Amino acid sequence: MKRTDMLWAYAMIAPTLLGLVVFYIWPLLQTIYLSFTKWGAFGKYKWIGLQNYEKLFSDVQLLTALKNTLIYTVLSVPFSIAFSILAAVLLNQKIKGVSFYRTLYFLPVVTMAAAVAMVWRWLFNADFGLINYCLGLFSIQGPRWITDPSIALYAVVIVAIWSSIGYNMVIFLAGLQGIPRMYYEAAELDGASRLRQFFTITLPLLTPSIFFVSITSLIGAFQVFDLIYMMVGNSALEKTQTIAYLFYKYAFVTGEGGYAAAIAVLLLAIILLVTVVQVKMQKRWVHYD
């Protein structure tokens, strides 16, 4: 019976395992192999050893992309988590029309990234955009949000925070609804204010959800591509490019597939390192009881 159960168990997970191998593990192994090659015409390539990785350490564009990716991550992830927690706490109350507000916050999640980027590109337009128009009503000269290299990345960060609140909010709502009500009742009997209850009860018991959201948000931030590519104007794109965009440029624009694969392996290594550090650090601040 045990052997039969094991065979059935493997049969049930076989489709998932097959998909994992075909669409994730095999492409990963191919990418690692191709990072040691140089591509020529018509997809031909030859083995060049560590030359692509040697080029990584002297590529000025890669250093710029690393810096931009770090800025984007440091700014977008903490603010996204903070605003998502605030939205979740507010929408966890018994207020009229709460279902409508939850749907409204979640709409950007189910909207295509291209559509989000195009709408915000229009809003940020320096000549006829709605944001600069509203600033003009107060006699404020609006900047060139997506064409000025010095602020284009920050404009993208604003959109990233706005579009990620809905998804994170749903996870935090689930975490909030799993907190026993008796803790708040006991705190009210002791005279604790709402703010004190938030920092002593809600936030500590929400740390498992915060931990999950922080991992997924960091991974997504390191891989940002669509917003940068579709929002930022050509004049600022070179100065605001991220690691993922640099991979795209070398792989599909200049045709340097081997070097692009090396960039992808570097990005994978960075994400793995950050994730391992997060997992190791969770014991110090994540409370599961």
Short mmCIF file of N, CA, C and O in Angstrom, two decimals, residues 38-119:
data_model
loop_
_atom_site.label_atom_id
_atom_site.label_comp_id
_atom_site.label_asym_id
_atom_site.label_seq_id
_atom_site.Cartn_x
_atom_site.Cartn_y
_atom_site.Cartn_z
N LYS A 38 30.15 33.27 -26.70
CA LYS A 38 29.99 34.50 -27.47
C LYS A 38 29.17 34.19 -28.70
O LYS A 38 29.45 33.24 -29.43
N TRP A 39 28.14 35.01 -28.91
CA TRP A 39 27.23 34.76 -30.02
C TRP A 39 27.71 35.47 -31.28
O TRP A 39 28.20 36.60 -31.24
N GLY A 40 27.50 34.78 -32.40
CA GLY A 40 27.81 35.37 -33.69
C GLY A 40 26.56 35.50 -34.52
O GLY A 40 25.44 35.59 -34.00
N ALA A 41 26.74 35.50 -35.84
CA ALA A 41 25.60 35.65 -36.75
C ALA A 41 24.76 34.38 -36.77
O ALA A 41 25.26 33.27 -36.58
N PHE A 42 23.45 34.56 -36.99
CA PHE A 42 22.50 33.45 -37.14
C PHE A 42 22.47 32.52 -35.92
O PHE A 42 22.23 31.31 -36.05
N GLY A 43 22.69 33.08 -34.74
CA GLY A 43 22.57 32.31 -33.52
C GLY A 43 23.74 31.39 -33.21
O GLY A 43 23.67 30.62 -32.25
N LYS A 44 24.82 31.46 -33.98
CA LYS A 44 25.97 30.62 -33.69
C LYS A 44 26.74 31.20 -32.50
O LYS A 44 26.78 32.41 -32.31
N TYR A 45 27.36 30.33 -31.74
CA TYR A 45 28.13 30.79 -30.59
C TYR A 45 29.32 29.88 -30.37
O TYR A 45 29.36 28.74 -30.86
N LYS A 46 30.31 30.43 -29.66
CA LYS A 46 31.51 29.67 -29.36
C LYS A 46 31.90 29.86 -27.90
O LYS A 46 31.58 30.88 -27.28
N TRP A 47 32.57 28.89 -27.35
CA TRP A 47 32.98 28.91 -25.94
C TRP A 47 34.12 29.89 -25.73
O TRP A 47 35.13 29.83 -26.43
N ILE A 48 33.96 30.82 -24.78
CA ILE A 48 35.01 31.81 -24.51
C ILE A 48 35.41 31.83 -23.04
O ILE A 48 36.15 32.72 -22.60
N GLY A 49 34.90 30.91 -22.26
CA GLY A 49 35.28 30.84 -20.85
C GLY A 49 34.71 31.97 -20.02
O GLY A 49 33.53 32.30 -20.11
N LEU A 50 35.56 32.61 -19.25
CA LEU A 50 35.13 33.64 -18.29
C LEU A 50 35.19 35.07 -18.84
O LEU A 50 35.10 36.02 -18.06
N GLN A 51 35.32 35.22 -20.14
CA GLN A 51 35.49 36.57 -20.70
C GLN A 51 34.27 37.45 -20.45
O GLN A 51 34.41 38.65 -20.20
N ASN A 52 33.07 36.88 -20.53
CA ASN A 52 31.86 37.68 -20.27
C ASN A 52 31.83 38.18 -18.83
O ASN A 52 31.44 39.32 -18.56
N TYR A 53 32.25 37.35 -17.90
CA TYR A 53 32.25 37.75 -16.49
C TYR A 53 33.37 38.75 -16.20
O TYR A 53 33.22 39.62 -15.33
N GLU A 54 34.47 38.66 -16.93
CA GLU A 54 35.52 39.66 -16.80
C GLU A 54 35.03 41.02 -17.31
O GLU A 54 35.35 42.07 -16.73
N LYS A 55 34.22 40.99 -18.35
CA LYS A 55 33.67 42.22 -18.90
C LYS A 55 32.68 42.87 -17.93
O LYS A 55 32.54 44.10 -17.89
N LEU A 56 32.00 42.05 -17.14
CA LEU A 56 31.02 42.58 -16.19
C LEU A 56 31.63 43.59 -15.23
O LEU A 56 31.03 44.62 -14.92
N PHE A 57 32.83 43.30 -14.77
CA PHE A 57 33.46 44.14 -13.74
C PHE A 57 34.03 45.44 -14.30
O PHE A 57 34.46 46.30 -13.54
N SER A 58 34.06 45.57 -15.62
CA SER A 58 34.57 46.81 -16.23
C SER A 58 33.51 47.54 -17.03
O SER A 58 33.82 48.55 -17.68
N ASP A 59 32.29 47.06 -17.00
CA ASP A 59 31.21 47.67 -17.78
C ASP A 59 30.60 48.83 -16.98
O ASP A 59 29.96 48.62 -15.94
N VAL A 60 30.77 50.04 -17.48
CA VAL A 60 30.24 51.22 -16.80
C VAL A 60 28.72 51.20 -16.80
O VAL A 60 28.06 51.60 -15.82
N GLN A 61 28.12 50.71 -17.89
CA GLN A 61 26.66 50.65 -17.98
C GLN A 61 26.08 49.70 -16.93
O GLN A 61 25.02 49.96 -16.36
N LEU A 62 26.80 48.62 -16.65
CA LEU A 62 26.32 47.68 -15.64
C LEU A 62 26.35 48.32 -14.26
O LEU A 62 25.43 48.13 -13.46
N LEU A 63 27.38 49.09 -13.97
CA LEU A 63 27.46 49.78 -12.68
C LEU A 63 26.30 50.77 -12.53
O LEU A 63 25.70 50.88 -11.46
N THR A 64 25.99 51.49 -13.62
CA THR A 64 24.86 52.41 -13.60
C THR A 64 23.56 51.65 -13.39
O THR A 64 22.69 52.08 -12.61
N ALA A 65 23.41 50.52 -14.07
CA ALA A 65 22.19 49.72 -13.94
C ALA A 65 22.06 49.17 -12.52
O ALA A 65 20.95 49.13 -11.96
N LEU A 66 23.15 48.73 -11.93
CA LEU A 66 23.12 48.24 -10.55
C LEU A 66 22.70 49.34 -9.59
O LEU A 66 21.89 49.12 -8.68
N LYS A 67 23.25 50.54 -9.79
CA LYS A 67 22.89 51.66 -8.92
C LYS A 67 21.42 52.02 -9.07
O LYS A 67 20.72 52.22 -8.07
N ASN A 68 20.93 52.08 -10.31
CA ASN A 68 19.52 52.40 -10.54
C ASN A 68 18.59 51.34 -9.96
O ASN A 68 17.55 51.67 -9.37
N THR A 69 18.97 50.08 -10.11
CA THR A 69 18.16 49.00 -9.56
C THR A 69 18.12 49.08 -8.05
O THR A 69 17.06 48.87 -7.43
N LEU A 70 19.25 49.40 -7.44
CA LEU A 70 19.31 49.52 -5.98
C LEU A 70 18.45 50.69 -5.50
O LEU A 70 17.71 50.57 -4.52
N ILE A 71 18.53 51.83 -6.18
CA ILE A 71 17.72 53.00 -5.82
C ILE A 71 16.24 52.66 -5.94
O ILE A 71 15.44 52.97 -5.05
N TYR A 72 15.88 52.05 -7.05
CA TYR A 72 14.48 51.67 -7.28
C TYR A 72 13.99 50.74 -6.18
O TYR A 72 12.89 50.91 -5.63
N THR A 73 14.80 49.75 -5.82
CA THR A 73 14.40 48.76 -4.81
C THR A 73 14.28 49.40 -3.43
O THR A 73 13.29 49.17 -2.71
N VAL A 74 15.27 50.19 -3.05
CA VAL A 74 15.29 50.80 -1.72
C VAL A 74 14.11 51.76 -1.53
O VAL A 74 13.54 51.87 -0.44
N LEU A 75 13.71 52.45 -2.60
CA LEU A 75 12.62 53.41 -2.50
C LEU A 75 11.25 52.76 -2.63
O LEU A 75 10.32 53.10 -1.90
N SER A 76 11.11 51.82 -3.55
CA SER A 76 9.79 51.27 -3.85
C SER A 76 9.32 50.25 -2.82
O SER A 76 8.15 50.28 -2.39
N VAL A 77 10.19 49.34 -2.41
CA VAL A 77 9.75 48.23 -1.54
C VAL A 77 9.29 48.71 -0.16
O VAL A 77 8.17 48.37 0.27
N PRO A 78 10.09 49.48 0.60
CA PRO A 78 9.62 49.89 1.94
C PRO A 78 8.34 50.73 1.90
O PRO A 78 7.44 50.51 2.71
N PHE A 79 8.27 51.68 0.96
CA PHE A 79 7.08 52.54 0.89
C PHE A 79 5.85 51.73 0.45
O PHE A 79 4.74 51.96 0.92
N SER A 80 6.06 50.80 -0.47
CA SER A 80 4.95 49.95 -0.91
C SER A 80 4.41 49.12 0.25
O SER A 80 3.18 49.02 0.44
N ILE A 81 5.30 48.55 1.05
CA ILE A 81 4.86 47.75 2.20
C ILE A 81 4.15 48.62 3.22
O ILE A 81 3.10 48.25 3.77
N ALA A 82 4.70 49.81 3.49
CA ALA A 82 4.11 50.70 4.50
C ALA A 82 2.71 51.14 4.08
O ALA A 82 1.76 51.08 4.88
N PHE A 83 2.56 51.59 2.83
CA PHE A 83 1.25 52.04 2.36
C PHE A 83 0.26 50.88 2.27
O PHE A 83 -0.94 51.06 2.49
N SER A 84 0.76 49.69 1.94
CA SER A 84 -0.12 48.52 1.85
C SER A 84 -0.65 48.13 3.23
O SER A 84 -1.82 47.78 3.37
N ILE A 85 0.22 48.19 4.25
CA ILE A 85 -0.23 47.90 5.61
C ILE A 85 -1.27 48.93 6.06
O ILE A 85 -2.30 48.58 6.65
N LEU A 86 -1.02 50.20 5.76
CA LEU A 86 -1.96 51.25 6.12
C LEU A 86 -3.32 51.02 5.46
O LEU A 86 -4.37 51.12 6.10
N ALA A 87 -3.28 50.70 4.15
CA ALA A 87 -4.54 50.45 3.43
C ALA A 87 -5.25 49.22 3.98
O ALA A 87 -6.48 49.22 4.13
N ALA A 88 -4.49 48.18 4.31
CA ALA A 88 -5.10 46.96 4.85
C ALA A 88 -5.76 47.22 6.20
O ALA A 88 -6.86 46.73 6.48
N VAL A 89 -5.09 47.97 7.05
CA VAL A 89 -5.64 48.27 8.38
C VAL A 89 -6.92 49.09 8.25
O VAL A 89 -7.92 48.83 8.93
N LEU A 90 -6.90 50.07 7.36
CA LEU A 90 -8.09 50.91 7.18
C LEU A 90 -9.25 50.12 6.59
O LEU A 90 -10.41 50.30 7.00
N LEU A 91 -8.95 49.23 5.62
CA LEU A 91 -10.01 48.47 4.98
C LEU A 91 -10.39 47.22 5.74
O LEU A 91 -11.24 46.44 5.28
N ASN A 92 -9.75 46.99 6.88
CA ASN A 92 -10.14 45.88 7.75
C ASN A 92 -11.18 46.31 8.78
O ASN A 92 -11.64 45.51 9.58
N GLN A 93 -11.55 47.60 8.73
CA GLN A 93 -12.55 48.13 9.65
C GLN A 93 -13.95 47.91 9.07
O GLN A 93 -14.13 47.68 7.87
N LYS A 94 -14.93 48.00 9.91
CA LYS A 94 -16.32 47.88 9.48
C LYS A 94 -16.81 49.25 9.03
O LYS A 94 -17.37 50.03 9.80
N ILE A 95 -16.56 49.55 7.76
CA ILE A 95 -16.99 50.83 7.20
C ILE A 95 -17.91 50.58 6.01
O ILE A 95 -17.86 49.51 5.38
N LYS A 96 -18.71 51.54 5.68
CA LYS A 96 -19.66 51.40 4.59
C LYS A 96 -18.93 51.39 3.25
O LYS A 96 -18.06 52.21 3.00
N GLY A 97 -19.28 50.44 2.40
CA GLY A 97 -18.67 50.36 1.08
C GLY A 97 -17.27 49.79 1.07
O GLY A 97 -16.49 50.07 0.16
N VAL A 98 -16.90 48.98 2.09
CA VAL A 98 -15.54 48.47 2.19
C VAL A 98 -15.20 47.56 1.01
O VAL A 98 -14.06 47.56 0.53
N SER A 99 -16.17 46.81 0.51
CA SER A 99 -15.91 45.94 -0.64
C SER A 99 -15.57 46.75 -1.88
O SER A 99 -14.70 46.36 -2.67
N PHE A 100 -16.22 47.88 -2.04
CA PHE A 100 -15.93 48.75 -3.19
C PHE A 100 -14.50 49.29 -3.11
O PHE A 100 -13.77 49.30 -4.10
N TYR A 101 -14.11 49.73 -1.94
CA TYR A 101 -12.77 50.28 -1.77
C TYR A 101 -11.69 49.21 -1.96
O TYR A 101 -10.64 49.47 -2.54
N ARG A 102 -11.96 48.01 -1.48
CA ARG A 102 -11.00 46.91 -1.68
C ARG A 102 -10.84 46.61 -3.16
O ARG A 102 -9.72 46.40 -3.65
N THR A 103 -11.95 46.58 -3.89
CA THR A 103 -11.89 46.35 -5.34
C THR A 103 -11.14 47.48 -6.04
O THR A 103 -10.34 47.23 -6.95
N LEU A 104 -11.38 48.70 -5.61
CA LEU A 104 -10.72 49.85 -6.22
C LEU A 104 -9.21 49.78 -6.04
O LEU A 104 -8.45 50.05 -6.99
N TYR A 105 -8.76 49.41 -4.86
CA TYR A 105 -7.33 49.30 -4.61
C TYR A 105 -6.70 48.15 -5.39
O TYR A 105 -5.52 48.20 -5.75
N PHE A 106 -7.49 47.09 -5.65
CA PHE A 106 -6.95 45.90 -6.31
C PHE A 106 -6.96 46.02 -7.83
O PHE A 106 -6.29 45.24 -8.51
N LEU A 107 -7.67 46.97 -8.39
CA LEU A 107 -7.78 47.10 -9.84
C LEU A 107 -6.43 47.20 -10.56
O LEU A 107 -6.24 46.58 -11.61
N PRO A 108 -5.46 47.97 -10.05
CA PRO A 108 -4.17 48.03 -10.75
C PRO A 108 -3.47 46.68 -10.88
O PRO A 108 -2.68 46.48 -11.80
N VAL A 109 -3.77 45.74 -9.97
CA VAL A 109 -3.12 44.43 -10.01
C VAL A 109 -3.58 43.64 -11.22
O VAL A 109 -2.79 42.93 -11.85
N VAL A 110 -4.87 43.73 -11.57
CA VAL A 110 -5.41 42.97 -12.68
C VAL A 110 -5.34 43.75 -13.99
O VAL A 110 -5.80 43.26 -15.03
N THR A 111 -4.79 44.94 -13.95
CA THR A 111 -4.61 45.74 -15.16
C THR A 111 -3.25 45.44 -15.77
O THR A 111 -2.26 45.29 -15.05
N MET A 112 -3.20 45.33 -17.08
CA MET A 112 -1.93 45.03 -17.76
C MET A 112 -0.90 46.12 -17.45
O MET A 112 -1.22 47.31 -17.41
N ALA A 113 0.34 45.69 -17.24
CA ALA A 113 1.42 46.63 -16.92
C ALA A 113 1.60 47.66 -18.03
O ALA A 113 1.91 48.82 -17.77
N ALA A 114 1.40 47.24 -19.27
CA ALA A 114 1.53 48.17 -20.40
C ALA A 114 0.49 49.27 -20.32
O ALA A 114 0.78 50.45 -20.58
N ALA A 115 -0.74 48.90 -19.94
CA ALA A 115 -1.80 49.90 -19.82
C ALA A 115 -1.51 50.87 -18.69
O ALA A 115 -1.69 52.09 -18.82
N VAL A 116 -1.04 50.34 -17.56
CA VAL A 116 -0.67 51.20 -16.43
C VAL A 116 0.43 52.17 -16.83
O VAL A 116 0.36 53.37 -16.53
N ALA A 117 1.44 51.67 -17.52
CA ALA A 117 2.56 52.52 -17.94
C ALA A 117 2.10 53.61 -18.89
O ALA A 117 2.53 54.77 -18.79
N MET A 118 1.22 53.27 -19.83
CA MET A 118 0.76 54.26 -20.80
C MET A 118 -0.07 55.36 -20.15
O MET A 118 0.05 56.54 -20.49
N VAL A 119 -0.93 54.97 -19.21
CA VAL A 119 -1.75 55.97 -18.52
C VAL A 119 -0.88 56.92 -17.71
O VAL A 119 -1.04 58.16 -17.78
#
